[in-house]
mmCIF file of C-alpha atoms in Angstrom:
data_model
loop_
_atom_site.group_PDB
_atom_site.id
_atom_site.type_symbol
_atom_site.label_atom_id
_atom_site.label_comp_id
_atom_site.label_asym_id
_atom_site.label_seq_id
_atom_site.Cartn_x
_atom_site.Cartn_y
_atom_site.Cartn_z
ATOM 1 C CA MET A 27 31.158 8.289 -5.340
ATOM 2 C CA THR A 28 29.562 10.038 -2.878
ATOM 3 C CA LEU A 29 27.496 12.045 -4.795
ATOM 4 C CA THR A 30 26.086 9.468 -7.417
ATOM 5 C CA VAL A 31 25.134 7.640 -5.355
ATOM 6 C CA ALA A 32 23.167 10.142 -3.438
ATOM 7 C CA ILE A 33 21.443 11.270 -6.471
ATOM 8 C CA ALA A 34 20.376 7.573 -7.659
ATOM 9 C CA PHE A 35 18.897 6.830 -4.186
ATOM 10 C CA ALA A 36 16.617 10.881 -4.291
ATOM 11 C CA GLY A 37 15.689 10.489 -7.735
ATOM 12 C CA SER A 38 14.771 6.710 -6.525
ATOM 13 C CA LEU A 39 11.955 8.540 -3.745
ATOM 14 C CA SER A 40 11.127 10.179 -6.288
ATOM 15 C CA ALA A 41 10.130 7.929 -8.397
ATOM 16 C CA GLN A 42 8.141 5.742 -5.465
ATOM 17 C CA LYS A 43 4.828 5.140 -6.020
ATOM 18 C CA TYR A 44 2.349 5.363 -3.114
ATOM 19 C CA PHE A 45 -0.897 3.484 -2.488
ATOM 20 C CA THR A 46 -4.021 3.115 -0.399
ATOM 21 C CA LYS A 47 -7.249 0.638 -0.224
ATOM 22 C CA GLU A 48 -9.119 2.777 2.612
ATOM 23 C CA GLY A 49 -9.390 6.377 1.430
ATOM 24 C CA LYS A 50 -12.378 8.076 2.083
ATOM 25 C CA ILE A 51 -14.638 10.195 0.186
ATOM 26 C CA HIS A 52 -17.400 12.167 1.204
ATOM 27 C CA PHE A 53 -20.376 14.803 -0.161
ATOM 28 C CA PHE A 54 -22.371 16.321 0.977
ATOM 29 C CA SER A 55 -25.493 17.901 -0.547
ATOM 30 C CA THR A 56 -27.562 20.831 1.537
ATOM 31 C CA THR A 57 -30.616 22.409 1.277
ATOM 32 C CA LYS A 58 -33.384 24.957 2.776
ATOM 33 C CA VAL A 59 -34.691 21.833 2.562
ATOM 34 C CA GLU A 60 -32.485 18.579 3.911
ATOM 35 C CA ASP A 61 -29.008 17.393 4.530
ATOM 36 C CA ILE A 62 -27.522 14.662 2.656
ATOM 37 C CA SER A 63 -24.692 13.252 3.719
ATOM 38 C CA ALA A 64 -22.872 9.883 2.146
ATOM 39 C CA THR A 65 -19.146 8.706 3.096
ATOM 40 C CA SER A 66 -17.487 5.325 1.208
ATOM 41 C CA SER A 67 -13.618 4.635 3.533
ATOM 42 C CA THR A 68 -12.844 2.341 0.740
ATOM 43 C CA ALA A 69 -11.897 4.650 -1.707
ATOM 44 C CA THR A 70 -8.483 3.299 -3.147
ATOM 45 C CA CYS A 71 -5.820 5.324 -4.923
ATOM 46 C CA VAL A 72 -2.566 5.780 -6.571
ATOM 47 C CA LEU A 73 0.423 8.389 -6.720
ATOM 48 C CA ASP A 74 3.396 8.453 -8.819
ATOM 49 C CA ALA A 75 5.624 11.472 -6.612
ATOM 50 C CA GLY A 76 8.026 11.134 -10.076
ATOM 51 C CA THR A 77 5.170 12.052 -12.896
ATOM 52 C CA GLY A 78 2.401 13.285 -10.415
ATOM 53 C CA ASP A 79 0.075 11.052 -11.622
ATOM 54 C CA ILE A 80 -2.489 10.429 -9.288
ATOM 55 C CA GLN A 81 -5.664 8.055 -9.719
ATOM 56 C CA TRP A 82 -8.125 7.390 -7.319
ATOM 57 C CA SER A 83 -11.231 4.562 -7.906
ATOM 58 C CA VAL A 84 -14.425 4.117 -5.214
ATOM 59 C CA LEU A 85 -17.429 2.000 -6.065
ATOM 60 C CA ILE A 86 -20.575 3.847 -5.662
ATOM 61 C CA LYS A 87 -22.210 1.166 -3.603
ATOM 62 C CA GLY A 88 -19.911 1.965 -1.067
ATOM 63 C CA PHE A 89 -21.080 5.010 0.231
ATOM 64 C CA ARG A 90 -23.156 5.226 3.889
ATOM 65 C CA MET A 91 -25.866 7.058 4.041
ATOM 66 C CA GLU A 92 -27.745 7.876 7.851
ATOM 67 C CA LYS A 93 -30.935 6.390 6.361
ATOM 68 C CA ALA A 94 -30.796 3.010 4.598
ATOM 69 C CA LEU A 95 -33.974 3.757 2.506
ATOM 70 C CA MET A 96 -31.499 6.847 0.615
ATOM 71 C CA GLU A 97 -29.212 4.336 0.064
ATOM 72 C CA GLU A 98 -31.415 2.648 -1.539
ATOM 73 C CA HIS A 99 -32.849 5.380 -3.817
ATOM 74 C CA PHE A 100 -29.451 6.990 -4.257
ATOM 75 C CA ASN A 101 -27.655 3.437 -6.135
ATOM 76 C CA GLU A 102 -31.251 2.943 -7.510
ATOM 77 C CA ASN A 103 -32.441 6.163 -8.599
ATOM 78 C CA TYR A 104 -29.702 8.534 -9.110
ATOM 79 C CA MET A 105 -26.630 6.891 -9.772
ATOM 80 C CA GLU A 106 -27.164 3.663 -11.601
ATOM 81 C CA SER A 107 -24.686 2.183 -9.635
ATOM 82 C CA THR A 108 -25.279 -1.562 -11.302
ATOM 83 C CA THR A 109 -25.038 -0.173 -14.855
ATOM 84 C CA PHE A 110 -22.675 2.060 -13.394
ATOM 85 C CA PRO A 111 -20.578 0.436 -10.219
ATOM 86 C CA LYS A 112 -17.830 3.460 -10.103
ATOM 87 C CA ALA A 113 -16.465 6.759 -10.122
ATOM 88 C CA GLU A 114 -13.014 6.956 -10.771
ATOM 89 C CA PHE A 115 -10.694 10.109 -11.558
ATOM 90 C CA LYS A 116 -7.459 10.212 -13.268
ATOM 91 C CA GLY A 117 -5.330 12.647 -13.854
ATOM 92 C CA LYS A 118 -2.302 14.873 -12.395
ATOM 93 C CA VAL A 119 -0.599 16.893 -9.318
ATOM 94 C CA GLU A 120 0.482 19.532 -12.090
ATOM 95 C CA ASN A 121 3.632 20.737 -9.356
ATOM 96 C CA ILE A 122 4.557 17.642 -8.097
ATOM 97 C CA ALA A 123 7.612 19.116 -8.570
ATOM 98 C CA SER A 124 7.155 21.650 -5.097
ATOM 99 C CA VAL A 125 6.846 18.493 -2.608
ATOM 100 C CA LYS A 126 9.267 16.920 -0.352
ATOM 101 C CA MET A 127 8.419 13.579 -0.260
ATOM 102 C CA THR A 128 11.210 13.620 2.632
ATOM 103 C CA VAL A 129 10.801 17.067 4.406
ATOM 104 C CA ASP A 130 7.863 17.109 6.564
ATOM 105 C CA GLY A 131 5.284 19.466 6.187
ATOM 106 C CA THR A 132 2.081 20.804 4.143
ATOM 107 C CA TYR A 133 2.394 21.377 0.610
ATOM 108 C CA ASN A 134 -0.250 23.438 -2.092
ATOM 109 C CA VAL A 135 -0.895 21.440 -5.046
ATOM 110 C CA LYS A 136 -3.206 21.675 -7.760
ATOM 111 C CA VAL A 137 -4.549 18.621 -9.410
ATOM 112 C CA THR A 138 -6.055 18.334 -12.900
ATOM 113 C CA GLY A 139 -7.724 15.027 -14.370
ATOM 114 C CA ASP A 140 -10.636 13.517 -16.055
ATOM 115 C CA LEU A 141 -13.974 12.504 -13.097
ATOM 116 C CA THR A 142 -16.079 9.746 -14.955
ATOM 117 C CA MET A 143 -19.194 9.108 -12.716
ATOM 118 C CA HIS A 144 -22.475 8.113 -14.504
ATOM 119 C CA GLY A 145 -20.974 6.642 -18.140
ATOM 120 C CA VAL A 146 -19.786 10.831 -17.899
ATOM 121 C CA THR A 147 -16.293 12.185 -18.661
ATOM 122 C CA LYS A 148 -15.795 15.554 -17.295
ATOM 123 C CA ASN A 149 -12.627 17.444 -16.859
ATOM 124 C CA ILE A 150 -12.094 18.710 -13.600
ATOM 125 C CA THR A 151 -9.746 21.010 -11.490
ATOM 126 C CA SER A 152 -8.764 21.343 -7.870
ATOM 127 C CA ASP A 153 -7.233 22.552 -5.453
ATOM 128 C CA ALA A 154 -5.767 20.085 -3.404
ATOM 129 C CA THR A 155 -2.769 19.193 0.244
ATOM 130 C CA ILE A 156 -0.348 16.223 0.348
ATOM 131 C CA THR A 157 0.687 16.069 3.812
ATOM 132 C CA VAL A 158 4.020 14.627 4.494
ATOM 133 C CA LYS A 159 4.491 13.844 8.983
ATOM 134 C CA GLY A 160 7.115 11.420 9.577
ATOM 135 C CA GLY A 161 6.828 9.560 5.960
ATOM 136 C CA VAL A 162 3.261 9.291 6.044
ATOM 137 C CA ILE A 163 1.575 10.755 2.640
ATOM 138 C CA THR A 164 -2.215 11.898 3.494
ATOM 139 C CA CYS A 165 -3.897 13.815 0.793
ATOM 140 C CA ASN A 166 -6.602 15.986 1.067
ATOM 141 C CA SER A 167 -8.917 17.733 -1.391
ATOM 142 C CA LYS A 168 -12.125 19.392 -1.703
ATOM 143 C CA LEU A 169 -14.151 20.620 -4.667
ATOM 144 C CA PHE A 170 -18.081 20.647 -6.044
ATOM 145 C CA VAL A 171 -19.923 18.335 -7.931
ATOM 146 C CA ASN A 172 -23.607 19.652 -10.405
ATOM 147 C CA PRO A 173 -25.290 15.573 -10.818
ATOM 148 C CA GLU A 174 -26.855 17.283 -14.235
ATOM 149 C CA ASP A 175 -23.104 17.156 -15.964
ATOM 150 C CA TYR A 176 -23.298 13.471 -15.185
ATOM 151 C CA LYS A 177 -26.204 12.754 -16.255
ATOM 152 C CA ILE A 178 -27.707 12.688 -13.294
ATOM 153 C CA THR A 179 -31.240 12.816 -13.037
ATOM 154 C CA ILE A 180 -33.211 14.612 -10.409
ATOM 155 C CA PRO A 181 -36.902 13.595 -10.345
ATOM 156 C CA ALA A 182 -39.139 16.964 -9.611
ATOM 157 C CA THR A 183 -41.180 15.526 -6.945
ATOM 158 C CA VAL A 184 -37.155 15.889 -4.830
ATOM 159 C CA GLN A 185 -35.323 18.747 -6.536
ATOM 160 C CA GLU A 186 -35.326 21.099 -3.834
ATOM 161 C CA LYS A 187 -34.108 18.057 -1.841
ATOM 162 C CA ILE A 188 -31.143 17.971 -3.653
ATOM 163 C CA SER A 189 -28.193 20.971 -3.870
ATOM 164 C CA LYS A 190 -27.066 21.250 -8.078
ATOM 165 C CA ASN A 191 -23.399 21.303 -6.329
ATOM 166 C CA ILE A 192 -22.300 18.505 -4.001
ATOM 167 C CA GLU A 193 -20.459 19.098 -1.915
ATOM 168 C CA VAL A 194 -17.161 15.798 -2.557
ATOM 169 C CA THR A 195 -14.295 16.445 0.230
ATOM 170 C CA VAL A 196 -11.733 13.095 -0.812
ATOM 171 C CA SER A 197 -9.155 11.804 2.335
ATOM 172 C CA GLY A 198 -6.428 9.631 1.951
ATOM 173 C CA THR A 199 -3.301 7.612 4.594
ATOM 174 C CA LEU A 200 -1.103 7.275 1.251
ATOM 175 C CA ALA A 201 1.594 4.140 2.155
ATOM 176 C CA PRO A 202 4.589 3.501 -0.546
ATOM 177 C CA LEU A 203 3.113 0.557 -2.330
ATOM 178 C CA LYS A 204 4.995 -2.059 -2.377
ATOM 179 C CA LYS A 205 6.964 -3.867 -5.590
#
């Protein structure tokens, strides 16, 4: 009977969902002419530790840049954030079974899914880490996005200022989702 209870308890832990609404998404573009950087600290993420399903969402207007004029151009001219208010990733941590949510450690995982941005959805794959420390779950990933792939038009007058491969870093500290 004790073994049955232990197995049921372990099964309920692995099926736990984790959540944050304070995830960070940072992007960085570097060229010979200019570096452009922006961060949002209001991204949401839900991770289902049982299935590996993971979803990130961020409001485009939530990104902050060094200069207000850059933010304005980013929202109005490039991302068209009134028409396309958010970016979203829906996917799966492919090797979630290798992550022991109750054992401290850093686990290398592969994440595959669909990134939707600017009205375009593309399948992407990224390496990521899930770190467990003292019961706290942290997810981190870095990927590269080409604005052209998402039909984001860069005017010829500023093309030399914006990289064709934008580095995107995603991180979040997740807490158990309360039912």
